[in-house]
Amino acid sequence: MSFSIAIDGPAGAGKSTIAKKIAKERNLIYVDTGAMYRAMALYLLRAGIAAQDSAAISEKCKSADITIQYEKGEQLVYLNGENVTPFLRTEEVGKMASASSVNGDVRKKLVQLQQKLAERADVIMDGRDIGTCVLPGADVKIYLTASVEVRARRRYDELTAKGENWDLEEIEREIAQRDHRDMTRDISPLRQAQDAILLDTSHMDIQEVVTAIIKICEEKCGWK
Ligand code: DC
């Protein structure tokens, strides 16, 4: 049986930063499921499909072959044989990913892929529905969150550092909209699994969160 940690939470809570660090420290495979939804979104955007056209999304997603490879511990996402990893972290793709991930056919396809990855390796997987749907039997489940203001500020700092010019209030509005969409969709909405441990990172730095999760694993799974 492979070991798994599920980390769910809203956009900007720090899931991927934290999960990557724990993966490195504890020799786990980090699976970024948001990147898979983003790759699908990129595919749909390139095909000119509108976010509201659910019939076209259901049809088109069938021909998207999304696979994951690891290079020096980094997850690379391939879309029909092309490494699309550098194109996934834009606001446009993130918005489309949030919209197209409400589609049941998209979710079915990507959840299968995620479950297969977790069967083969010890993983730390982050997303929105990992503890509730993808890995309901995960050894440790964490629900990572932070206030909208803090998450918007983190995103703003990240974009500013990349030289992009954004308005903080606009980012705050977009994050609130994304939260609403991710939490209220019909299929696998973002919510805390009953057996997940809630960590509010609003007033914690990265290392404090990493230490807290490792402590939870030590207590629950006998990690030393
Ligand atoms: O974590 P992220 O921002 O890269 O995710 C992009 C979108 O993908 C997110 O707004 C909702 C969707 N998503 C999902 O529905 N289920 C997941 N397990 C991961 C992401």
PDB file of C-alpha atoms and ligand atoms in Angstrom:
ATOM      1  CA  MET A   1       0.000   0.000   0.000  1.00  0.00           C
ATOM      2  CA  SER A   2       1.354   3.377  -0.893  1.00  0.00           C
ATOM      3  CA  PHE A   3       1.277   6.314   1.504  1.00  0.00           C
ATOM      4  CA  SER A   4      -0.594   9.539   0.729  1.00  0.00           C
ATOM      5  CA  ILE A   5      -1.091  13.026   2.085  1.00  0.00           C
ATOM      6  CA  ALA A   6      -4.032  15.038   0.728  1.00  0.00           C
ATOM      7  CA  ILE A   7      -3.875  18.830   0.850  1.00  0.00           C
ATOM      8  CA  ASP A   8      -6.951  20.791  -0.158  1.00  0.00           C
ATOM      9  CA  GLY A   9      -7.825  24.433   0.071  1.00  0.00           C
ATOM     10  CA  PRO A  10      -8.652  27.584  -1.856  1.00  0.00           C
ATOM     11  CA  ALA A  11      -6.418  29.348  -4.390  1.00  0.00           C
ATOM     12  CA  GLY A  12      -3.451  31.101  -2.819  1.00  0.00           C
ATOM     13  CA  ALA A  13      -3.458  29.239   0.507  1.00  0.00           C
ATOM     14  CA  GLY A  14       0.113  28.084  -0.154  1.00  0.00           C
ATOM     15  CA  LYS A  15      -0.707  24.450  -0.957  1.00  0.00           C
ATOM     16  CA  SER A  16       1.864  23.903  -3.696  1.00  0.00           C
ATOM     17  CA  THR A  17       4.742  25.695  -1.941  1.00  0.00           C
ATOM     18  CA  ILE A  18       4.147  23.694   1.226  1.00  0.00           C
ATOM     19  CA  ALA A  19       3.544  20.375  -0.532  1.00  0.00           C
ATOM     20  CA  LYS A  20       6.725  20.740  -2.611  1.00  0.00           C
ATOM     21  CA  LYS A  21       8.813  21.337   0.511  1.00  0.00           C
ATOM     22  CA  ILE A  22       7.360  18.371   2.374  1.00  0.00           C
ATOM     23  CA  ALA A  23       7.829  16.174  -0.711  1.00  0.00           C
ATOM     24  CA  LYS A  24      11.505  17.117  -0.825  1.00  0.00           C
ATOM     25  CA  GLU A  25      12.112  16.648   2.892  1.00  0.00           C
ATOM     26  CA  ARG A  26      10.313  13.301   3.050  1.00  0.00           C
ATOM     27  CA  ASN A  27      11.004  11.870  -0.380  1.00  0.00           C
ATOM     28  CA  LEU A  28       7.396  11.853  -1.586  1.00  0.00           C
ATOM     29  CA  ILE A  29       6.139  12.493  -5.107  1.00  0.00           C
ATOM     30  CA  TYR A  30       4.384  15.846  -5.284  1.00  0.00           C
ATOM     31  CA  VAL A  31       1.275  15.760  -7.466  1.00  0.00           C
ATOM     32  CA  ASP A  32      -0.096  19.178  -8.428  1.00  0.00           C
ATOM     33  CA  THR A  33      -3.626  18.378  -9.616  1.00  0.00           C
ATOM     34  CA  GLY A  34      -4.398  22.036 -10.360  1.00  0.00           C
ATOM     35  CA  ALA A  35      -1.750  21.849 -13.099  1.00  0.00           C
ATOM     36  CA  MET A  36      -3.729  19.038 -14.751  1.00  0.00           C
ATOM     37  CA  TYR A  37      -6.924  21.133 -14.748  1.00  0.00           C
ATOM     38  CA  ARG A  38      -4.848  24.010 -16.090  1.00  0.00           C
ATOM     39  CA  ALA A  39      -3.456  21.843 -18.923  1.00  0.00           C
ATOM     40  CA  MET A  40      -7.005  20.872 -19.851  1.00  0.00           C
ATOM     41  CA  ALA A  41      -8.007  24.553 -19.720  1.00  0.00           C
ATOM     42  CA  LEU A  42      -5.121  25.468 -22.020  1.00  0.00           C
ATOM     43  CA  TYR A  43      -6.271  22.809 -24.463  1.00  0.00           C
ATOM     44  CA  LEU A  44      -9.810  24.229 -24.445  1.00  0.00           C
ATOM     45  CA  LEU A  45      -8.600  27.827 -24.760  1.00  0.00           C
ATOM     46  CA  ARG A  46      -6.405  26.925 -27.723  1.00  0.00           C
ATOM     47  CA  ALA A  47      -9.434  25.294 -29.357  1.00  0.00           C
ATOM     48  CA  GLY A  48     -11.399  28.519 -28.869  1.00  0.00           C
ATOM     49  CA  ILE A  49     -14.019  26.878 -26.644  1.00  0.00           C
ATOM     50  CA  ALA A  50     -16.001  29.157 -24.344  1.00  0.00           C
ATOM     51  CA  ALA A  51     -15.992  28.501 -20.590  1.00  0.00           C
ATOM     52  CA  GLN A  52     -19.810  28.236 -20.587  1.00  0.00           C
ATOM     53  CA  ASP A  53     -20.063  25.734 -23.462  1.00  0.00           C
ATOM     54  CA  SER A  54     -20.301  22.549 -21.411  1.00  0.00           C
ATOM     55  CA  ALA A  55     -21.292  20.313 -24.361  1.00  0.00           C
ATOM     56  CA  ALA A  56     -18.222  21.402 -26.346  1.00  0.00           C
ATOM     57  CA  ILE A  57     -15.991  20.962 -23.263  1.00  0.00           C
ATOM     58  CA  SER A  58     -17.340  17.424 -22.673  1.00  0.00           C
ATOM     59  CA  GLU A  59     -16.638  16.520 -26.288  1.00  0.00           C
ATOM     60  CA  LYS A  60     -13.248  18.203 -26.639  1.00  0.00           C
ATOM     61  CA  CYS A  61     -11.779  16.896 -23.365  1.00  0.00           C
ATOM     62  CA  LYS A  62     -11.916  13.355 -24.779  1.00  0.00           C
ATOM     63  CA  SER A  63      -9.045  14.117 -27.152  1.00  0.00           C
ATOM     64  CA  ALA A  64      -6.776  15.691 -24.520  1.00  0.00           C
ATOM     65  CA  ASP A  65      -4.055  13.286 -23.524  1.00  0.00           C
ATOM     66  CA  ILE A  66      -2.605  14.685 -20.296  1.00  0.00           C
ATOM     67  CA  THR A  67       0.369  12.923 -18.746  1.00  0.00           C
ATOM     68  CA  ILE A  68       2.797  13.710 -15.959  1.00  0.00           C
ATOM     69  CA  GLN A  69       6.534  13.204 -15.860  1.00  0.00           C
ATOM     70  CA  TYR A  70       9.113  14.074 -13.240  1.00  0.00           C
ATOM     71  CA  GLU A  71      12.434  15.707 -13.959  1.00  0.00           C
ATOM     72  CA  LYS A  72      14.784  16.468 -11.063  1.00  0.00           C
ATOM     73  CA  GLY A  73      11.804  16.219  -8.717  1.00  0.00           C
ATOM     74  CA  GLU A  74       9.762  18.778 -10.707  1.00  0.00           C
ATOM     75  CA  GLN A  75       6.373  17.827 -12.115  1.00  0.00           C
ATOM     76  CA  LEU A  76       6.092  18.383 -15.861  1.00  0.00           C
ATOM     77  CA  VAL A  77       2.692  18.282 -17.561  1.00  0.00           C
ATOM     78  CA  TYR A  78       2.424  17.028 -21.121  1.00  0.00           C
ATOM     79  CA  LEU A  79      -0.563  17.775 -23.311  1.00  0.00           C
ATOM     80  CA  ASN A  80      -0.763  15.521 -26.360  1.00  0.00           C
ATOM     81  CA  GLY A  81       2.995  15.062 -26.210  1.00  0.00           C
ATOM     82  CA  GLU A  82       3.897  18.753 -25.696  1.00  0.00           C
ATOM     83  CA  ASN A  83       5.441  19.932 -22.426  1.00  0.00           C
ATOM     84  CA  VAL A  84       2.984  22.723 -21.519  1.00  0.00           C
ATOM     85  CA  THR A  85       4.294  23.324 -17.985  1.00  0.00           C
ATOM     86  CA  PRO A  86       5.589  26.863 -18.760  1.00  0.00           C
ATOM     87  CA  PHE A  87       2.145  27.997 -19.993  1.00  0.00           C
ATOM     88  CA  LEU A  88      -0.002  26.930 -17.072  1.00  0.00           C
ATOM     89  CA  ARG A  89       0.505  29.600 -14.398  1.00  0.00           C
ATOM     90  CA  THR A  90      -1.236  32.538 -16.058  1.00  0.00           C
ATOM     91  CA  GLU A  91      -4.403  34.253 -14.796  1.00  0.00           C
ATOM     92  CA  GLU A  92      -6.215  33.429 -18.056  1.00  0.00           C
ATOM     93  CA  VAL A  93      -5.498  29.713 -17.771  1.00  0.00           C
ATOM     94  CA  GLY A  94      -6.332  29.713 -14.031  1.00  0.00           C
ATOM     95  CA  LYS A  95      -9.690  31.321 -14.681  1.00  0.00           C
ATOM     96  CA  MET A  96     -10.533  28.864 -17.448  1.00  0.00           C
ATOM     97  CA  ALA A  97      -9.379  25.962 -15.222  1.00  0.00           C
ATOM     98  CA  SER A  98     -11.751  27.062 -12.480  1.00  0.00           C
ATOM     99  CA  ALA A  99     -14.607  27.331 -15.009  1.00  0.00           C
ATOM    100  CA  SER A 100     -13.969  24.124 -16.970  1.00  0.00           C
ATOM    101  CA  SER A 101     -13.282  22.023 -13.862  1.00  0.00           C
ATOM    102  CA  VAL A 102     -17.016  22.130 -13.049  1.00  0.00           C
ATOM    103  CA  ASN A 103     -17.498  19.740 -15.989  1.00  0.00           C
ATOM    104  CA  GLY A 104     -18.080  16.117 -14.936  1.00  0.00           C
ATOM    105  CA  ASP A 105     -16.299  14.607 -17.954  1.00  0.00           C
ATOM    106  CA  VAL A 106     -13.190  16.697 -17.322  1.00  0.00           C
ATOM    107  CA  ARG A 107     -13.174  15.685 -13.659  1.00  0.00           C
ATOM    108  CA  LYS A 108     -13.710  11.983 -14.339  1.00  0.00           C
ATOM    109  CA  LYS A 109     -10.764  11.873 -16.697  1.00  0.00           C
ATOM    110  CA  LEU A 110      -8.359  13.741 -14.419  1.00  0.00           C
ATOM    111  CA  VAL A 111      -9.418  12.007 -11.187  1.00  0.00           C
ATOM    112  CA  GLN A 112      -8.624   8.625 -12.807  1.00  0.00           C
ATOM    113  CA  LEU A 113      -5.162   9.843 -13.731  1.00  0.00           C
ATOM    114  CA  GLN A 114      -4.575  11.175 -10.190  1.00  0.00           C
ATOM    115  CA  GLN A 115      -5.697   7.932  -8.566  1.00  0.00           C
ATOM    116  CA  LYS A 116      -3.376   5.919 -10.811  1.00  0.00           C
ATOM    117  CA  LEU A 117      -0.424   8.092  -9.801  1.00  0.00           C
ATOM    118  CA  ALA A 118      -1.201   7.587  -6.109  1.00  0.00           C
ATOM    119  CA  GLU A 119      -1.430   3.794  -6.525  1.00  0.00           C
ATOM    120  CA  ARG A 120       2.098   3.634  -7.834  1.00  0.00           C
ATOM    121  CA  ALA A 121       3.970   5.924  -5.446  1.00  0.00           C
ATOM    122  CA  ASP A 122       3.965   7.615  -2.047  1.00  0.00           C
ATOM    123  CA  VAL A 123       2.458  11.000  -2.800  1.00  0.00           C
ATOM    124  CA  ILE A 124       1.587  14.373  -1.409  1.00  0.00           C
ATOM    125  CA  MET A 125      -1.221  15.608  -3.631  1.00  0.00           C
ATOM    126  CA  ASP A 126      -2.839  19.021  -3.584  1.00  0.00           C
ATOM    127  CA  GLY A 127      -6.074  20.312  -5.087  1.00  0.00           C
ATOM    128  CA  ARG A 128      -9.692  20.927  -4.150  1.00  0.00           C
ATOM    129  CA  ASP A 129     -11.209  17.442  -3.877  1.00  0.00           C
ATOM    130  CA  ILE A 130      -8.278  15.229  -2.898  1.00  0.00           C
ATOM    131  CA  GLY A 131      -9.420  14.351   0.631  1.00  0.00           C
ATOM    132  CA  THR A 132     -13.096  14.189  -0.306  1.00  0.00           C
ATOM    133  CA  CYS A 133     -13.003  12.428  -3.670  1.00  0.00           C
ATOM    134  CA  VAL A 134      -9.633  11.491  -5.213  1.00  0.00           C
ATOM    135  CA  LEU A 135      -8.000   9.880  -2.157  1.00  0.00           C
ATOM    136  CA  PRO A 136     -10.745   9.398   0.444  1.00  0.00           C
ATOM    137  CA  GLY A 137      -8.492   6.922   2.262  1.00  0.00           C
ATOM    138  CA  ALA A 138      -5.446   9.247   2.427  1.00  0.00           C
ATOM    139  CA  ASP A 139      -3.262   8.676   5.505  1.00  0.00           C
ATOM    140  CA  VAL A 140      -3.257  12.391   6.362  1.00  0.00           C
ATOM    141  CA  LYS A 141      -5.674  15.072   5.171  1.00  0.00           C
ATOM    142  CA  ILE A 142      -4.999  18.767   5.570  1.00  0.00           C
ATOM    143  CA  TYR A 143      -7.319  21.646   4.713  1.00  0.00           C
ATOM    144  CA  LEU A 144      -5.109  24.672   4.183  1.00  0.00           C
ATOM    145  CA  THR A 145      -6.671  28.091   4.113  1.00  0.00           C
ATOM    146  CA  ALA A 146      -6.005  31.796   4.734  1.00  0.00           C
ATOM    147  CA  SER A 147      -8.125  34.935   4.583  1.00  0.00           C
ATOM    148  CA  VAL A 148      -8.960  36.343   1.133  1.00  0.00           C
ATOM    149  CA  GLU A 149      -6.930  39.478   1.958  1.00  0.00           C
ATOM    150  CA  VAL A 150      -3.812  37.495   2.841  1.00  0.00           C
ATOM    151  CA  ARG A 151      -4.118  35.235  -0.216  1.00  0.00           C
ATOM    152  CA  ALA A 152      -4.611  38.215  -2.523  1.00  0.00           C
ATOM    153  CA  ARG A 153      -1.568  39.951  -1.044  1.00  0.00           C
ATOM    154  CA  ARG A 154       0.576  36.826  -1.567  1.00  0.00           C
ATOM    155  CA  ARG A 155      -0.569  36.558  -5.194  1.00  0.00           C
ATOM    156  CA  TYR A 156       0.029  40.280  -5.726  1.00  0.00           C
ATOM    157  CA  ASP A 157       3.582  40.023  -4.345  1.00  0.00           C
ATOM    158  CA  GLU A 158       4.253  36.991  -6.555  1.00  0.00           C
ATOM    159  CA  LEU A 159       3.024  38.777  -9.704  1.00  0.00           C
ATOM    160  CA  THR A 160       4.837  42.004  -8.836  1.00  0.00           C
ATOM    161  CA  ALA A 161       8.070  40.042  -8.342  1.00  0.00           C
ATOM    162  CA  LYS A 162       7.592  38.671 -11.864  1.00  0.00           C
ATOM    163  CA  GLY A 163       7.342  42.254 -13.139  1.00  0.00           C
ATOM    164  CA  GLU A 164       3.583  42.134 -13.763  1.00  0.00           C
ATOM    165  CA  ASN A 165       1.461  45.138 -12.983  1.00  0.00           C
ATOM    166  CA  TRP A 166      -1.765  44.246 -11.135  1.00  0.00           C
ATOM    167  CA  ASP A 167      -4.262  45.988  -8.929  1.00  0.00           C
ATOM    168  CA  LEU A 168      -4.503  44.391  -5.458  1.00  0.00           C
ATOM    169  CA  GLU A 169      -8.261  44.912  -5.234  1.00  0.00           C
ATOM    170  CA  GLU A 170      -8.805  43.275  -8.618  1.00  0.00           C
ATOM    171  CA  ILE A 171      -6.855  40.219  -7.473  1.00  0.00           C
ATOM    172  CA  GLU A 172      -8.924  40.124  -4.294  1.00  0.00           C
ATOM    173  CA  ARG A 173     -12.129  40.193  -6.348  1.00  0.00           C
ATOM    174  CA  GLU A 174     -10.888  37.422  -8.655  1.00  0.00           C
ATOM    175  CA  ILE A 175      -9.877  35.226  -5.719  1.00  0.00           C
ATOM    176  CA  ALA A 176     -13.276  35.694  -4.071  1.00  0.00           C
ATOM    177  CA  GLN A 177     -15.001  34.764  -7.360  1.00  0.00           C
ATOM    178  CA  ARG A 178     -12.780  31.713  -7.778  1.00  0.00           C
ATOM    179  CA  ASP A 179     -13.511  30.606  -4.182  1.00  0.00           C
ATOM    180  CA  HIS A 180     -17.210  30.945  -4.827  1.00  0.00           C
ATOM    181  CA  ARG A 181     -17.076  28.919  -8.051  1.00  0.00           C
ATOM    182  CA  ASP A 182     -14.846  26.192  -6.594  1.00  0.00           C
ATOM    183  CA  MET A 183     -16.959  25.884  -3.428  1.00  0.00           C
ATOM    184  CA  THR A 184     -20.433  25.940  -4.968  1.00  0.00           C
ATOM    185  CA  ARG A 185     -20.068  23.725  -8.055  1.00  0.00           C
ATOM    186  CA  ASP A 186     -22.241  20.605  -8.168  1.00  0.00           C
ATOM    187  CA  ILE A 187     -19.505  17.991  -8.596  1.00  0.00           C
ATOM    188  CA  SER A 188     -16.795  17.639  -5.939  1.00  0.00           C
ATOM    189  CA  PRO A 189     -16.924  21.207  -4.615  1.00  0.00           C
ATOM    190  CA  LEU A 190     -14.056  22.453  -2.498  1.00  0.00           C
ATOM    191  CA  ARG A 191     -14.807  21.629   1.120  1.00  0.00           C
ATOM    192  CA  GLN A 192     -12.990  20.342   4.151  1.00  0.00           C
ATOM    193  CA  ALA A 193     -13.215  16.538   4.442  1.00  0.00           C
ATOM    194  CA  GLN A 194     -14.693  15.422   7.742  1.00  0.00           C
ATOM    195  CA  ASP A 195     -11.399  13.854   8.788  1.00  0.00           C
ATOM    196  CA  ALA A 196      -9.160  16.676   7.505  1.00  0.00           C
ATOM    197  CA  ILE A 197      -7.196  18.906   9.851  1.00  0.00           C
ATOM    198  CA  LEU A 198      -7.762  22.617   9.342  1.00  0.00           C
ATOM    199  CA  LEU A 199      -4.707  24.884   9.164  1.00  0.00           C
ATOM    200  CA  ASP A 200      -5.270  28.617   8.755  1.00  0.00           C
ATOM    201  CA  THR A 201      -1.989  30.011   7.430  1.00  0.00           C
ATOM    202  CA  SER A 202      -2.986  33.696   7.535  1.00  0.00           C
ATOM    203  CA  HIS A 203      -0.474  34.369  10.296  1.00  0.00           C
ATOM    204  CA  MET A 204       2.017  31.562   9.656  1.00  0.00           C
ATOM    205  CA  ASP A 205       5.135  31.561   7.512  1.00  0.00           C
ATOM    206  CA  ILE A 206       6.018  28.710   5.142  1.00  0.00           C
ATOM    207  CA  GLN A 207       8.345  26.918   7.537  1.00  0.00           C
ATOM    208  CA  GLU A 208       5.790  27.052  10.356  1.00  0.00           C
ATOM    209  CA  VAL A 209       3.200  25.384   8.130  1.00  0.00           C
ATOM    210  CA  VAL A 210       5.667  22.710   6.950  1.00  0.00           C
ATOM    211  CA  THR A 211       6.631  21.971  10.556  1.00  0.00           C
ATOM    212  CA  ALA A 212       2.976  21.777  11.621  1.00  0.00           C
ATOM    213  CA  ILE A 213       2.111  19.267   8.872  1.00  0.00           C
ATOM    214  CA  ILE A 214       5.166  17.125   9.570  1.00  0.00           C
ATOM    215  CA  LYS A 215       4.183  17.074  13.258  1.00  0.00           C
ATOM    216  CA  ILE A 216       0.680  15.909  12.295  1.00  0.00           C
ATOM    217  CA  CYS A 217       2.236  13.093  10.200  1.00  0.00           C
ATOM    218  CA  GLU A 218       4.485  12.120  13.117  1.00  0.00           C
ATOM    219  CA  GLU A 219       1.493  11.921  15.437  1.00  0.00           C
ATOM    220  CA  LYS A 220      -0.843  10.147  13.003  1.00  0.00           C
ATOM    221  CA  CYS A 221       1.534   7.861  11.119  1.00  0.00           C
ATOM    222  CA  GLY A 222       4.507   7.371  13.386  1.00  0.00           C
ATOM    223  CA  TRP A 223       6.903   9.456  11.243  1.00  0.00           C
ATOM    224  CA  LYS A 224      10.221  10.021  13.015  1.00  0.00           C
TER     225      LYS A 224
HETATM  226  O1   DC B   1      -4.754  25.066  -7.715  1.00  0.00           O
HETATM  227  P1   DC B   1      -4.895  25.792  -9.032  1.00  0.00           P
HETATM  228  O2   DC B   1      -5.134  27.258  -8.881  1.00  0.00           O
HETATM  229  O3   DC B   1      -3.781  25.484  -9.970  1.00  0.00           O
HETATM  230  O4   DC B   1      -6.230  25.171  -9.704  1.00  0.00           O
HETATM  231  C1   DC B   1      -6.822  25.734 -10.846  1.00  0.00           C
HETATM  232  C2   DC B   1      -8.310  25.386 -10.879  1.00  0.00           C
HETATM  233  O5   DC B   1      -8.467  23.986 -11.113  1.00  0.00           O
HETATM  234  C3   DC B   1      -9.075  25.655  -9.586  1.00  0.00           C
HETATM  235  O6   DC B   1      -9.624  26.955  -9.565  1.00  0.00           O
HETATM  236  C4   DC B   1     -10.135  24.607  -9.562  1.00  0.00           C
HETATM  237  C5   DC B   1      -9.572  23.494 -10.379  1.00  0.00           C
HETATM  238  N1   DC B   1      -9.147  22.351  -9.581  1.00  0.00           N
HETATM  239  C6   DC B   1     -10.115  21.430  -9.237  1.00  0.00           C
HETATM  240  O7   DC B   1     -11.284  21.628  -9.549  1.00  0.00           O
HETATM  241  N2   DC B   1      -9.776  20.310  -8.558  1.00  0.00           N
HETATM  242  C7   DC B   1      -8.501  20.081  -8.191  1.00  0.00           C
HETATM  243  N3   DC B   1      -8.197  18.950  -7.549  1.00  0.00           N
HETATM  244  C8   DC B   1      -7.496  21.032  -8.513  1.00  0.00           C
HETATM  245  C9   DC B   1      -7.851  22.174  -9.200  1.00  0.00           C
END
